[in-house]
Amino acid sequence: MAVRNIRQLGDGMLKKKCREIKEITPRIRELIEDMKETMYEANGVGLAAPQVGVLKRVVVIDIGEGPLVLVNPRLLQSSGEQTGEEGCLSVPGKYGIVTRPMHVKIEAWNEEMEYMVVEGDELLARAICHEIDHLEGQMYVEKVEDGLHDVEYEEE
Ligand code: ZN
């Protein structure tokens, strides 16, 4: 396993649409392990493959409940609304206010290519939407409601 370099805002990779994963090859397995390690090392809540320069539809998320690996995630339903702070490992030291659904239901596959339906509220719903956007080449900075702000303290 290895920590990979996180692409920063302005990198063309972050604007590209990602391709579906057809099977979990040893290379994809290594990518997923590296993405988890990279996310934890950076104290992030989520990381999408294009952020480490790979245009494949896989994201990792951990909101403090253990890692969630989502291969080819697709939104099935969303409801409600939440407006709050959002940040991104590709835009370090910044945050912005973004409105997202309060509840989402998605389908995805895990790292064993087993089908699953995942439901999430609040932070998990926000993280899922943020990461799926990355797979479409979209960044949260395009959705912020009153610009980007500097983070004034670093959380341990
Ligand atoms: Zn992000």
XYZ file of C-alpha atoms and ligand atoms in Angstrom:
157
model
C 0.000 0.000 0.000
C 1.082 3.521 -0.643
C -0.085 7.045 -0.104
C -0.743 8.632 -3.494
C -0.358 12.216 -4.545
C -3.675 14.122 -4.363
C -4.419 16.243 -7.429
C -5.228 19.848 -6.619
C -7.923 22.172 -7.958
C -6.910 23.276 -11.468
C -5.588 19.818 -12.423
C -7.332 18.710 -15.631
C -7.903 15.180 -14.245
C -10.481 16.585 -11.839
C -12.686 17.797 -14.717
C -12.937 14.478 -16.530
C -15.746 11.959 -16.436
C -14.693 8.564 -15.086
C -15.213 5.145 -16.646
C -17.112 2.245 -15.084
C -15.188 -0.589 -13.477
C -16.006 -3.943 -15.110
C -14.028 -6.207 -12.795
C -11.833 -5.961 -9.732
C -8.344 -6.604 -11.077
C -5.279 -6.682 -8.792
C -4.575 -3.155 -10.023
C -8.022 -1.910 -8.940
C -7.618 -3.679 -5.581
C -4.317 -1.874 -5.074
C -5.910 1.420 -6.118
C -8.677 0.989 -3.515
C -6.186 0.165 -0.732
C -4.035 3.154 -1.697
C -7.082 5.437 -1.793
C -8.042 4.420 1.762
C -4.518 5.009 2.996
C -4.326 8.359 1.195
C -7.682 9.473 2.635
C -6.711 8.536 6.206
C -3.280 10.120 5.913
C -4.909 13.382 4.805
C -7.637 13.167 7.503
C -10.314 13.230 4.829
C -13.901 11.967 4.907
C -13.822 10.805 1.296
C -11.662 10.412 -1.767
C -12.503 9.693 -5.400
C -10.184 7.950 -7.873
C -9.719 11.014 -10.151
C -8.230 12.816 -7.144
C -5.308 10.411 -7.367
C -5.233 10.666 -11.159
C -7.214 7.523 -12.064
C -10.351 8.014 -14.179
C -12.333 5.075 -12.785
C -15.664 5.094 -10.962
C -14.608 4.244 -7.417
C -14.698 6.259 -4.206
C -13.828 5.621 -0.575
C -15.675 7.295 2.290
C -15.254 7.159 6.055
C -17.355 9.459 8.213
C -15.981 7.807 11.351
C -17.881 4.532 11.005
C -15.275 2.556 9.054
C -14.375 2.605 5.391
C -17.035 2.397 2.729
C -15.844 1.441 -0.759
C -18.254 2.321 -3.552
C -17.581 0.947 -7.033
C -19.731 2.399 -9.837
C -22.019 4.245 -7.379
C -25.282 5.564 -8.796
C -27.885 7.747 -7.130
C -31.300 6.073 -6.937
C -33.214 8.515 -4.748
C -32.626 11.681 -2.831
C -34.819 13.718 -0.536
C -34.722 16.672 1.797
C -32.114 19.367 1.917
C -29.152 20.380 4.065
C -27.017 23.474 3.770
C -23.598 23.397 5.369
C -19.846 23.490 5.180
C -18.037 21.305 2.730
C -14.371 20.814 1.958
C -12.276 18.695 -0.370
C -8.813 17.155 -0.165
C -8.135 18.680 -3.595
C -8.780 22.158 -2.199
C -6.834 22.107 1.087
C -7.378 24.800 3.686
C -10.692 25.930 2.195
C -14.362 25.316 2.755
C -17.609 26.516 1.227
C -21.330 26.364 1.901
C -23.141 23.836 -0.275
C -26.735 22.620 -0.307
C -27.123 18.850 -0.669
C -29.907 16.297 -0.134
C -30.477 15.279 3.493
C -31.032 11.665 2.513
C -29.768 9.599 -0.399
C -30.206 6.041 -1.570
C -27.600 4.701 -3.972
C -26.610 1.460 -5.589
C -22.982 0.426 -5.832
C -20.653 -2.557 -5.736
C -18.063 -3.242 -3.059
C -14.434 -4.273 -3.588
C -15.576 -7.871 -4.064
C -17.943 -6.659 -6.795
C -20.962 -7.522 -4.635
C -24.046 -5.432 -5.332
C -25.346 -3.275 -2.516
C -27.862 -0.554 -1.835
C -26.639 2.090 0.596
C -28.721 4.729 2.330
C -27.202 7.722 4.028
C -28.313 10.812 5.926
C -26.621 14.075 6.854
C -22.812 13.859 6.586
C -22.889 10.506 4.787
C -25.405 11.829 2.240
C -23.225 14.891 1.722
C -20.056 12.815 1.311
C -21.714 10.420 -1.152
C -22.989 13.315 -3.317
C -19.609 15.072 -3.179
C -17.724 11.942 -4.236
C -20.169 10.956 -7.003
C -19.757 14.494 -8.381
C -16.000 13.870 -8.632
C -16.706 10.877 -10.906
C -18.565 13.241 -13.232
C -15.687 15.714 -13.235
C -17.522 18.142 -10.966
C -16.039 19.965 -7.987
C -17.925 21.376 -5.024
C -16.348 24.774 -5.652
C -18.785 25.161 -8.568
C -21.694 24.744 -6.143
C -20.664 26.954 -3.225
C -23.186 29.572 -2.262
C -20.969 32.433 -1.099
C -17.473 31.647 -2.273
C -14.589 29.782 -0.688
C -13.413 30.575 2.827
C -10.158 29.827 4.588
C -10.237 27.163 7.287
C -9.111 28.963 10.418
C -7.973 26.006 12.446
C -6.710 22.533 11.800
C -8.542 19.695 13.464
C -6.424 16.964 14.922
Zn -13.580 16.275 -3.062
